[in-house]
Coordinates of C-alpha atoms (C1' of nucleotides) in Angstrom, one line a residue:
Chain A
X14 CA 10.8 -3.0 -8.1
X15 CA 10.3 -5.9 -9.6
X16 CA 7.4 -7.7 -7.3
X17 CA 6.5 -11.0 -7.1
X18 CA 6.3 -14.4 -4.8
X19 CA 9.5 -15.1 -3.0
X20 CA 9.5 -18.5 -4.8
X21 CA 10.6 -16.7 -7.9
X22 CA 13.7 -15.2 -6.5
X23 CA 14.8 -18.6 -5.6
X24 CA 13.8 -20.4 -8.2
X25 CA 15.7 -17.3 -10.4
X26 CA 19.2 -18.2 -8.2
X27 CA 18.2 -21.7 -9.9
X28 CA 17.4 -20.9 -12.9
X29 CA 20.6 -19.9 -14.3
X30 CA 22.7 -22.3 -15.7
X31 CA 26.1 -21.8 -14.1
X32 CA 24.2 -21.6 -10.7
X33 CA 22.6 -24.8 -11.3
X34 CA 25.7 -26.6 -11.8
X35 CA 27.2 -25.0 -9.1
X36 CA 24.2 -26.8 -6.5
X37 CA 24.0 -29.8 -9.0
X38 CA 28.0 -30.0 -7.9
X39 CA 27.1 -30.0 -4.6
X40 CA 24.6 -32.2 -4.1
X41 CA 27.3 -34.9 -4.2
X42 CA 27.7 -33.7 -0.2
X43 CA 31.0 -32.7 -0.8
X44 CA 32.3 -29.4 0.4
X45 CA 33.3 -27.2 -2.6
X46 CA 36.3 -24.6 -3.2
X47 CA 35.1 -21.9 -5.3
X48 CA 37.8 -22.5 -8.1
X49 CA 36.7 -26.3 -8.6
X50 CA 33.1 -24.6 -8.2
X51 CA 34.2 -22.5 -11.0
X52 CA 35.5 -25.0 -13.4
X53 CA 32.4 -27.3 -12.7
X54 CA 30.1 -24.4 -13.5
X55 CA 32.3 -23.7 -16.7
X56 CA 33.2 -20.2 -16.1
X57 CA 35.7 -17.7 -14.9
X58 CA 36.6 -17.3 -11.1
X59 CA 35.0 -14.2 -10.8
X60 CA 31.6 -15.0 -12.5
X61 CA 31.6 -18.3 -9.8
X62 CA 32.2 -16.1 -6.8
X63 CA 29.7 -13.6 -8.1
X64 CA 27.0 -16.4 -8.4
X65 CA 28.2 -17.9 -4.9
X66 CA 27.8 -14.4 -3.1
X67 CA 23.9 -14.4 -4.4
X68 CA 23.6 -18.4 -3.9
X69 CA 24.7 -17.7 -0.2
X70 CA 22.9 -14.5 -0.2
X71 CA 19.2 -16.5 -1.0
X72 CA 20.1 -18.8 1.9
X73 CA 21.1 -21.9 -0.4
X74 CA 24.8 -22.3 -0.1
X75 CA 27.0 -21.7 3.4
X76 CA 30.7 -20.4 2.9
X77 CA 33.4 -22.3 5.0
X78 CA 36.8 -20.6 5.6
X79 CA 39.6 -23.4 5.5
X80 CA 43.0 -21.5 5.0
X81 CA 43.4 -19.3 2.0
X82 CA 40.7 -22.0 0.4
X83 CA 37.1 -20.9 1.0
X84 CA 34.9 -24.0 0.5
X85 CA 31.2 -24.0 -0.1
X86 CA 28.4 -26.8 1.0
X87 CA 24.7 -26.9 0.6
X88 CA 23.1 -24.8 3.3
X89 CA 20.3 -26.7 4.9
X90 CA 18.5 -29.8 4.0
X91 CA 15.9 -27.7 3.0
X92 CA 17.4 -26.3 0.0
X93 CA 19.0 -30.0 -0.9
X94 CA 15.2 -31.0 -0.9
X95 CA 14.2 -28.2 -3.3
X96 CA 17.1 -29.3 -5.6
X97 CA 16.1 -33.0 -5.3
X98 CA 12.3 -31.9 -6.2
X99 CA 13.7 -30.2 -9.0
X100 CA 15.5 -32.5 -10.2
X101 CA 13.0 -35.6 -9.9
X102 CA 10.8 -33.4 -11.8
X103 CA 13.7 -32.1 -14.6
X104 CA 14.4 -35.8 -15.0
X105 CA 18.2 -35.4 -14.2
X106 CA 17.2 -37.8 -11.3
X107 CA 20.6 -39.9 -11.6
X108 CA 22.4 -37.4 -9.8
X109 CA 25.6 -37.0 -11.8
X110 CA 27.4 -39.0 -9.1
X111 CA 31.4 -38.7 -10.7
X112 CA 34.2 -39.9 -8.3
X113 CA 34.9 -37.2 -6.2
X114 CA 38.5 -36.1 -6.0
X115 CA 41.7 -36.9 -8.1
X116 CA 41.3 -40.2 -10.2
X117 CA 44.7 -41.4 -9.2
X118 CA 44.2 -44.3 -6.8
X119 CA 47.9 -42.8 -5.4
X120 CA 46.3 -39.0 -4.7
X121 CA 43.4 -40.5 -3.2
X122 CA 45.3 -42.6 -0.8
X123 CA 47.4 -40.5 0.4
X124 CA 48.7 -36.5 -0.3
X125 CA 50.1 -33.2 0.6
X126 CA 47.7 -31.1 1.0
X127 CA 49.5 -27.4 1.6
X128 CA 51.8 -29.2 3.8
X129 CA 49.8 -32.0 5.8
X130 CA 49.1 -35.2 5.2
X131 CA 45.8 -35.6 3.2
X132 CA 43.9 -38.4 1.3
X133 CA 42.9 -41.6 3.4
X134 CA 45.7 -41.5 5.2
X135 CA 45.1 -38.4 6.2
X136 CA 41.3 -38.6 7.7
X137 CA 42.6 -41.9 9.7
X138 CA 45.5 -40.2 11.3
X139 CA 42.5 -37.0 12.6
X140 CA 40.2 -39.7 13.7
X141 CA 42.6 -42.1 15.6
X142 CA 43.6 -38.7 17.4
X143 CA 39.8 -37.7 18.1
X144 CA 39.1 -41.2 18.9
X145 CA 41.7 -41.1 21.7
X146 CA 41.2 -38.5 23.1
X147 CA 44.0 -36.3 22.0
X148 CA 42.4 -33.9 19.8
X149 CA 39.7 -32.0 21.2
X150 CA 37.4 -29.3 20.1
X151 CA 37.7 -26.1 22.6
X152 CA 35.9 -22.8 22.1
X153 CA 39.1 -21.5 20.4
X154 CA 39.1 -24.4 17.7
X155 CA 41.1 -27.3 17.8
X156 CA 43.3 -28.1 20.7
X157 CA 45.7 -31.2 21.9
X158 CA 44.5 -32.5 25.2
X159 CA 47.4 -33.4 27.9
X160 CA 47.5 -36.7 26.4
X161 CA 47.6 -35.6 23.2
X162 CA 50.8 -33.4 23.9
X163 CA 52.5 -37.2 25.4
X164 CA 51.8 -38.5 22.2
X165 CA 52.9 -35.8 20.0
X166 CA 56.4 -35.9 22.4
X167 CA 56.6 -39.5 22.1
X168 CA 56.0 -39.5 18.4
X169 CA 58.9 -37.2 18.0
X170 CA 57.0 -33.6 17.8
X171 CA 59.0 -31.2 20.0
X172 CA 56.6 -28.6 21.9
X173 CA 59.5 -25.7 21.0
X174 CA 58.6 -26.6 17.4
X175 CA 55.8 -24.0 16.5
X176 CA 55.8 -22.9 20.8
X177 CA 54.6 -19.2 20.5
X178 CA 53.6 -19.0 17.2
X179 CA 50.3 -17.5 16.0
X180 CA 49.3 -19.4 13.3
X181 CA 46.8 -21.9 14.8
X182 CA 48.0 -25.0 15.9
X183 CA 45.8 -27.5 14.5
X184 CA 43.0 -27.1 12.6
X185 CA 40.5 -29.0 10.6
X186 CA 40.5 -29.3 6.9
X187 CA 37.9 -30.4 4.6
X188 CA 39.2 -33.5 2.8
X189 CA 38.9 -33.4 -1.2
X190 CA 38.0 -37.1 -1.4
X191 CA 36.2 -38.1 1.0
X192 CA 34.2 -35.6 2.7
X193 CA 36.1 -36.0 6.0
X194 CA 38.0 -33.6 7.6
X195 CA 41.4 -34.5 8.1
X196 CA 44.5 -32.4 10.9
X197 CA 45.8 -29.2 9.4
X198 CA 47.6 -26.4 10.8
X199 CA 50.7 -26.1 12.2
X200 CA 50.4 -29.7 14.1
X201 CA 49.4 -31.0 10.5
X202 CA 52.7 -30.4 9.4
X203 CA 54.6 -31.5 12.3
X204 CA 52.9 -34.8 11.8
X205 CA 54.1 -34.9 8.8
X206 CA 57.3 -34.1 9.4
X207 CA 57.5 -36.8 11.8
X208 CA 56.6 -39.2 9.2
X209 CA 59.2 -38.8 6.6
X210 CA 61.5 -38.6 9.8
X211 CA 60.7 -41.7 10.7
X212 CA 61.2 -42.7 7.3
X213 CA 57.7 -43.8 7.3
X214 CA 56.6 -42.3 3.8
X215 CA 58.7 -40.0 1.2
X216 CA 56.9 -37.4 -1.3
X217 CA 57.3 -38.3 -4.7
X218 CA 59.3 -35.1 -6.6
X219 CA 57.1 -33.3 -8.8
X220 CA 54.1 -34.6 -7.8
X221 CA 51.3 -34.3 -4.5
X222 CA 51.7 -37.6 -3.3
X223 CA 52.9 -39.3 -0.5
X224 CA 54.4 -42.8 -0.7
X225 CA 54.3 -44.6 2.2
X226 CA 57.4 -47.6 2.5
X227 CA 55.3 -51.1 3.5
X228 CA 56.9 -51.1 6.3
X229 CA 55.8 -47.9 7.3
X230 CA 52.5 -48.2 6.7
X231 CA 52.2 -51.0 9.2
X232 CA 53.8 -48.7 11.6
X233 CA 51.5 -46.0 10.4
X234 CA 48.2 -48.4 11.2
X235 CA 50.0 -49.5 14.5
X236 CA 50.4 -45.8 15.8
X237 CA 47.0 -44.3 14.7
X238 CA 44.6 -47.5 15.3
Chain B
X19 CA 24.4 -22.8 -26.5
X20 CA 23.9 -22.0 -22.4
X21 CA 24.3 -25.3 -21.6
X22 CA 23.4 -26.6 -18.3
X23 CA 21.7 -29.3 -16.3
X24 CA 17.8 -29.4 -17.2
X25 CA 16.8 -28.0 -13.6
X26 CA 17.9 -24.9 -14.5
X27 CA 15.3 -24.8 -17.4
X28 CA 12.9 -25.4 -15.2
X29 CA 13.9 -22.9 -12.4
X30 CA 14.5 -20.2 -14.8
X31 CA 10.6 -20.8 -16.2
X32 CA 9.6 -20.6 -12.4
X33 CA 12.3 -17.9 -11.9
X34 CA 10.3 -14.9 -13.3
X35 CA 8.0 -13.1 -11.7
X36 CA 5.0 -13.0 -13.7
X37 CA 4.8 -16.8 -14.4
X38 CA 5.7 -17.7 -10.8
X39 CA 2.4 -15.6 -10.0
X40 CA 0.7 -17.7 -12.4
X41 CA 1.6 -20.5 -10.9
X42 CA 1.2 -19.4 -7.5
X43 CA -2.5 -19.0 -8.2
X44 CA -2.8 -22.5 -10.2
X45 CA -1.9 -23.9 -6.8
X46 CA -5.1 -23.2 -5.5
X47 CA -6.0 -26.1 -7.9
X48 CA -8.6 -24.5 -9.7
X49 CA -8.1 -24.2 -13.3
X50 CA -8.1 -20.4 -14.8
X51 CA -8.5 -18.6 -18.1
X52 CA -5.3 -16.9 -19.5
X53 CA -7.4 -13.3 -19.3
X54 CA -7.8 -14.0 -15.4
X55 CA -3.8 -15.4 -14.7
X56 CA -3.0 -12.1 -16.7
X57 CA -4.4 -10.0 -14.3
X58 CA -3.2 -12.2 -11.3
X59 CA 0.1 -11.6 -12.7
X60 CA -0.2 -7.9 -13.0
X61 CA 0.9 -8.4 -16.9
X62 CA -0.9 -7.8 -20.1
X63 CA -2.9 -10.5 -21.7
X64 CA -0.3 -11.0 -24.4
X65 CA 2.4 -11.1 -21.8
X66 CA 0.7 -13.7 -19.8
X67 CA -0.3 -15.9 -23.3
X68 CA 3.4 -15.9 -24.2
X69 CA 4.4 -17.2 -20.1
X70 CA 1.5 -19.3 -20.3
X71 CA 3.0 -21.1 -24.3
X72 CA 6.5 -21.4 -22.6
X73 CA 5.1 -23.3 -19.4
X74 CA 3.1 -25.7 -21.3
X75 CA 6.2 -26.4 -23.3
X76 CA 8.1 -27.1 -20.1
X77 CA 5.6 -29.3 -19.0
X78 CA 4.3 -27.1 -15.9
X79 CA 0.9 -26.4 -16.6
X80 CA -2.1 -27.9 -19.0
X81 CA -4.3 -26.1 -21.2
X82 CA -7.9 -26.7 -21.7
X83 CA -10.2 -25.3 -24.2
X84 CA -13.7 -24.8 -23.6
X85 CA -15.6 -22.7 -26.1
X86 CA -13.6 -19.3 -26.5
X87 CA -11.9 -19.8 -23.0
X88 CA -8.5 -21.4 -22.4
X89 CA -8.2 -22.7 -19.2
X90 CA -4.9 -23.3 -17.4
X91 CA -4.1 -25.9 -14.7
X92 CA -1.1 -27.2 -13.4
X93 CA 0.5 -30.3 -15.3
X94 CA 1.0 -32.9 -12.7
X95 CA 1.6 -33.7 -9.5
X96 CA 5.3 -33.5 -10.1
X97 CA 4.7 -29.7 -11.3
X98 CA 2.9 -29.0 -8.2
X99 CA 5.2 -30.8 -5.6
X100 CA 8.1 -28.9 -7.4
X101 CA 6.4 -25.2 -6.4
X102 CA 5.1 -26.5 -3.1
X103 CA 8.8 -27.5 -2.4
X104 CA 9.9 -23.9 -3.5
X105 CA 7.1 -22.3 -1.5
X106 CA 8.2 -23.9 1.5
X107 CA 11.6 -23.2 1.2
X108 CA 11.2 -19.8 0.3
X109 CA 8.6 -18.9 3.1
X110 CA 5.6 -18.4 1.3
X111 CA 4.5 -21.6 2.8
X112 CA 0.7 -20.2 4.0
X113 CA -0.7 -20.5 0.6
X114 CA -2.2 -17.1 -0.5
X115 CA -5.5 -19.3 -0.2
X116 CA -8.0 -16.6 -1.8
X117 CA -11.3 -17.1 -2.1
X118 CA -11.8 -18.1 -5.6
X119 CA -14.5 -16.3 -7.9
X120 CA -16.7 -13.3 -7.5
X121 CA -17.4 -12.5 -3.9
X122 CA -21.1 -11.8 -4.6
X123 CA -23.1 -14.7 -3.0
X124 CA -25.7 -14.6 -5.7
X125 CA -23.1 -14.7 -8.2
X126 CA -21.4 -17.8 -6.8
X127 CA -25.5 -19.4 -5.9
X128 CA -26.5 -19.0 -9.3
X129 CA -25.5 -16.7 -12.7
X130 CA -25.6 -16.9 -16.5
X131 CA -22.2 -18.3 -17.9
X132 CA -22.7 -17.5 -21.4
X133 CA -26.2 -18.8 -21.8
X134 CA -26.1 -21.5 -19.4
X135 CA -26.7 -22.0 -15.6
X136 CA -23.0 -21.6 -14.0
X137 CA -22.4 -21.4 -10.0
X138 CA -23.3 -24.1 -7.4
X139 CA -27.2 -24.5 -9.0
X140 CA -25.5 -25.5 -12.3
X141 CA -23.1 -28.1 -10.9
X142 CA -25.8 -29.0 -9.1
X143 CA -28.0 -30.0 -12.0
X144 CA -24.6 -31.5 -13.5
X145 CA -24.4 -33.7 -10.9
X146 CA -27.5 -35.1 -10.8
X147 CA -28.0 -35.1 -14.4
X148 CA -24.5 -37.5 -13.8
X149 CA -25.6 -39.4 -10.9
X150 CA -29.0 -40.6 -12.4
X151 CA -27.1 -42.2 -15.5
X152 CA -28.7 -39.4 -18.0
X153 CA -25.4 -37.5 -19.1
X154 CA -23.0 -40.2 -20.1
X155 CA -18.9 -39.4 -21.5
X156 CA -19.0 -41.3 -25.0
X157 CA -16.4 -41.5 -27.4
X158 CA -17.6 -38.0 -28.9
X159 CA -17.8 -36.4 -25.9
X160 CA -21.3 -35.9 -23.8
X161 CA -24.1 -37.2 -24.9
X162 CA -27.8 -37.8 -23.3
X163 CA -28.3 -41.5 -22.6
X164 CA -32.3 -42.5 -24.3
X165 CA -33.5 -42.2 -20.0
X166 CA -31.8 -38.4 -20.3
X167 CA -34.1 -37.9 -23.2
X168 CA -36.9 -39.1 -22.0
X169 CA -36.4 -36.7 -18.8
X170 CA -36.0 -34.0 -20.9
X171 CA -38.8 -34.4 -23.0
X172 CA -40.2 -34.0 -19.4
X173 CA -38.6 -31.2 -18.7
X174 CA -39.9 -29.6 -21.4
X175 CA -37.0 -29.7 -24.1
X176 CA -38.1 -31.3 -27.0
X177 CA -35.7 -32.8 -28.9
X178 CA -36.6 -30.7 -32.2
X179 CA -35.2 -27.7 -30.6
X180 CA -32.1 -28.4 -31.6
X181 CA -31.9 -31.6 -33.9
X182 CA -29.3 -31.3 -36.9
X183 CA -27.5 -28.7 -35.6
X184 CA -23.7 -28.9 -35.2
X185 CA -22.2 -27.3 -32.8
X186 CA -21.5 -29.7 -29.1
X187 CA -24.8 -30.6 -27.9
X188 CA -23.6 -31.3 -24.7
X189 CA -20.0 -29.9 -22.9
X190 CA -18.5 -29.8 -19.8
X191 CA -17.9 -26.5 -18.4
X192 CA -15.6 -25.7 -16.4
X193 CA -17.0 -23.6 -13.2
X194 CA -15.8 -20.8 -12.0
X195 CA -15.8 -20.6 -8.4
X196 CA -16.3 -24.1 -7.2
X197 CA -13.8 -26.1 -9.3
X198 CA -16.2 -28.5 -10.4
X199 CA -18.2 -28.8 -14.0
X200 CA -21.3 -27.9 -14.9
X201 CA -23.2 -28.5 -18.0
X202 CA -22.7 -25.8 -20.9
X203 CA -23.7 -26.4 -25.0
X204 CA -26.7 -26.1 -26.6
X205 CA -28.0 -28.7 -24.1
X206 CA -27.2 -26.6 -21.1
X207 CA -28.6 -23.3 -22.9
X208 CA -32.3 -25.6 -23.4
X209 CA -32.2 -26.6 -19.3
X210 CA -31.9 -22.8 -18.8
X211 CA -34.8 -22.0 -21.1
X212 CA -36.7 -24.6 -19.7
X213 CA -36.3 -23.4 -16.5
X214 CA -37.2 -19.7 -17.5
X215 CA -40.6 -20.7 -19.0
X216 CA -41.6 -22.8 -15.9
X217 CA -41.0 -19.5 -14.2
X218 CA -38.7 -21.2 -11.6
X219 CA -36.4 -18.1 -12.2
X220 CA -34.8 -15.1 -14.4
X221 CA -32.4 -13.5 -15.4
X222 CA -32.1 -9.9 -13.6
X223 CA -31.9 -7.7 -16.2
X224 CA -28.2 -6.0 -16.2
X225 CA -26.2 -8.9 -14.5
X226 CA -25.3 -12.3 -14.5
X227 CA -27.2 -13.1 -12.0
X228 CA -29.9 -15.8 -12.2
X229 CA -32.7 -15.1 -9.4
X230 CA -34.6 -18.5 -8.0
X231 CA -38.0 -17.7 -6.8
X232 CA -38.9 -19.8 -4.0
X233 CA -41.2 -22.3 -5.1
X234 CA -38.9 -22.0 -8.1
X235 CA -35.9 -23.3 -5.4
X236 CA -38.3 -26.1 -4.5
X237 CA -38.9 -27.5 -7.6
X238 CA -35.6 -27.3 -8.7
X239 CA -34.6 -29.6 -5.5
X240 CA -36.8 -31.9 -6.4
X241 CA -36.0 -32.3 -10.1
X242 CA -32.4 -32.4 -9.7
X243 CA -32.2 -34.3 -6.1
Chain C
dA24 C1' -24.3 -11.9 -42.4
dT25 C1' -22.1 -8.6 -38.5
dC26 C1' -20.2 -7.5 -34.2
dA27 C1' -17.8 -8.5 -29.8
dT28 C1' -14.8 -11.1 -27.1
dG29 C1' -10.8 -14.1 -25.9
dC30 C1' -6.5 -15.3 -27.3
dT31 C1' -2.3 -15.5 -30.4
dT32 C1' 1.5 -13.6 -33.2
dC33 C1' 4.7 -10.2 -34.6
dG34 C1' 8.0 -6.5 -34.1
dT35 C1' 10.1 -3.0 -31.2
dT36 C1' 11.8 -1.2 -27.1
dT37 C1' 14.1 -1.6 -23.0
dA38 C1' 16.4 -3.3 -18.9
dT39 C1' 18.4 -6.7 -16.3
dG40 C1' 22.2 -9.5 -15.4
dA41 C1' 26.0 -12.9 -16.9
dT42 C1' 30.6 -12.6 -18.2
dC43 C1' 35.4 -11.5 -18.2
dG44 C1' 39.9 -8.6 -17.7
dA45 C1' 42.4 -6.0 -14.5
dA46 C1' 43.5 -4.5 -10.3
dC47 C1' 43.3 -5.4 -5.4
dC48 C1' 43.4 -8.1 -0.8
dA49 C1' 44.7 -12.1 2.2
dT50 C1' 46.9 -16.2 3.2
dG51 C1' 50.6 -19.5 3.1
dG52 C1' 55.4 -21.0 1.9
dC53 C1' 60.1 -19.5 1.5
Chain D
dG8 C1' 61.2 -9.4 3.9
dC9 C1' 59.7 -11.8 -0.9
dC10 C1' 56.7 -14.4 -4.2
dA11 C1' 52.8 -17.4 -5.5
dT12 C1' 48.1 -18.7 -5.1
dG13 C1' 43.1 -18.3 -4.0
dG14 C1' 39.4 -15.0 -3.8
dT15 C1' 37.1 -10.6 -4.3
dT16 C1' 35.8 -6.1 -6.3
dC17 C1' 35.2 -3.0 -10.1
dG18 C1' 34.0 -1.5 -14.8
dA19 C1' 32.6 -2.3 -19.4
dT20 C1' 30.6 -5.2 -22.8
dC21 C1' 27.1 -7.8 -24.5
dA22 C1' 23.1 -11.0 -25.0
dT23 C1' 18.8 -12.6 -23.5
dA24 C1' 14.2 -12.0 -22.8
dA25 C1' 10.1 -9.4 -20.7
dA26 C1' 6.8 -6.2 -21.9
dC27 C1' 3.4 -4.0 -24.8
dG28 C1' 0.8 -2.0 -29.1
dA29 C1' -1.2 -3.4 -33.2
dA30 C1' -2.9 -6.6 -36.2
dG31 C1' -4.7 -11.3 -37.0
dC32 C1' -7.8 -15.6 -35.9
dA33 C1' -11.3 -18.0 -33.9
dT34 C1' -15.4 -18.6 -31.4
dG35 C1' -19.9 -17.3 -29.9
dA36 C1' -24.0 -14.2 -29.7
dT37 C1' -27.5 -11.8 -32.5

DNA sequence: ATCATGCTTCGTTTATGATCGAACCATGGC
DNA sequence: GCCATGGTTCGATCATAAACGAAGCATGAT
């Protein structure tokens, strides 16, 4: 049976080194998928999800659905606080800290992520439409308000689109950069679609990222202020 | 090599049953022999010696020798902030918070501890012995000041008793209920005698304990205010 | 000196759990 | 419908380390 203070079955998730980089990873306050939560940890995908199932299981991780991506955060300040103890008292105290997300200055700024727009781009075109009004959070998830559905018309997003279909309309995605969410889903993508329409931005062949014209950027900051 | 970050060297030493035990009692702050954490920890006394080496090398807990005991504490602050934050965290947050020592009153009031007065008399004694400037912490460890010889000339030690002889005159000892010291060595052995032949007390015969009379009580109180 | 006690060291047994490959499920893109 | 990708589950392998008995040291009592 194995008895013994509760303290030891936590500190046993700790203690084993894969685990620990796992948290160590996340204490950065970024949200995790469990592949880069693998590669971080140095082992196989099945070993991470393994040690994610018992990390979640003792309360010190929480799971996140985002698509066919499953991301991972911290669980509570609590267990941050009992990572920061240890590690004040391990003397790993400067946190890691690496620049979070793809080194290329171009990725970072602005991406396809699945088939949205992501990067910095990305989270300013979600939070103009939150700040506005236009994207609001109802009890089935993400919705466009009235307004919102003016602006989509008027930015060249036809309602008969995606009318009808299951797949959710918008939804939030956890950005890989910033820790900012940024519009996914269906909508995502008709945004995007837009863009290039308007002949805004292009995506470079071969590669993730988007490349906006000057000229479209400006349009881009007038639109989502 | 099982690399990792240095928390999970840490964790893992806490992660084990048995030594989290130990450490669960060292919280009580009261520093204990390897014999008594091995049966805290529900582990055989070489099993709790070999925990007890690998948390001193991880810089968890301090040993102590005093004649043929080891004594245990926690290392620092750090090391004790570290299980507090785990204890929290993991619910075991009311501190088991036993009452420390033998539960016999007379035992804790006043007993033999190898030849010497142990229990809240002895620290008693200690402290005054302290207080009045007669025990004094040189560079070799205790020693009488020439006003703690002249009181125990008084006493009824005399000096010959133990001249030349090598082993510690004087030693701190740590106590066993109260955390607190108490005066062992061939200094604390002569008080006991002394206070034997003035009849203030005895041993009863068959236990530890060391009976006061009275008067014995009285005088004591006044010798050692 | 001898004995007893507290602790350490050594060697063996044993069990727990980390790891990965392979097969399986779910989601998204086409 | 198909394929590709991210994740999970299962099974087998393998290493680490916890535990104890026995023998060795050291200290203190007598």
């Amino acid at each position: 049976m194995a008895e013994g203070p509760n303290i030891s079955r936590v500190a046993a998730l700790i203690g084993d080194p894969a685990r620990a980089s796992i948290l160590v990873a996340l204490m950065r306050g970024q949200a995790l998928t469990v592949s880069e939560l693998a590669t971080e940890a140095g082992v196989g995908l099945p070993t991470a999800s393994s040690h994610l199932a018992q990390l979640q299981a003792g309360g010190l991780v929480a799971p996140r659905k985002e698509g066919r991506h499953k991301y991972f955060r911290l669980a509570s300040e609590g267990a941050a606080g009992v990572i920061e103890a240890l590690m004040g008292f391990a003397g790993d105290l400067p946190a890691p800290k690496r620049a979070p997300g793809p080194r290329d200055p171009a990725l970072r700024r602005a991406r396809v992520c699945y088939n949205h727009l992501a990067g910095e781009m990305g989270v300013r075109l979600y939070d103009s439409l939150i700040a506005r009004g236009h994207l609001v959070t109802g009890t089935e998830g993400m919705t466009l308000s009235p307004g919102g559905w003016d602006f989509a018309s008027d930015f060249g997003i036809t309602s008969g689109s995606f009318a009808g279909l299951r797949p959710p309309l918008c939804r939030e995605c956890l950005d890989w950069s910033a820790r900012r969410s940024h519009l996914g889903g269906r909508l995502g993508r008709a945004f995007l679609g837009a863009i290039e329409a308007k002949g805004w931005a292009r995506r470079l062949a071969g590669t993730r990222i988007i490349a906006f014209t000057p000229e479209g950027e400006r349009a881009f900051a007038r639109a989502f202020p």
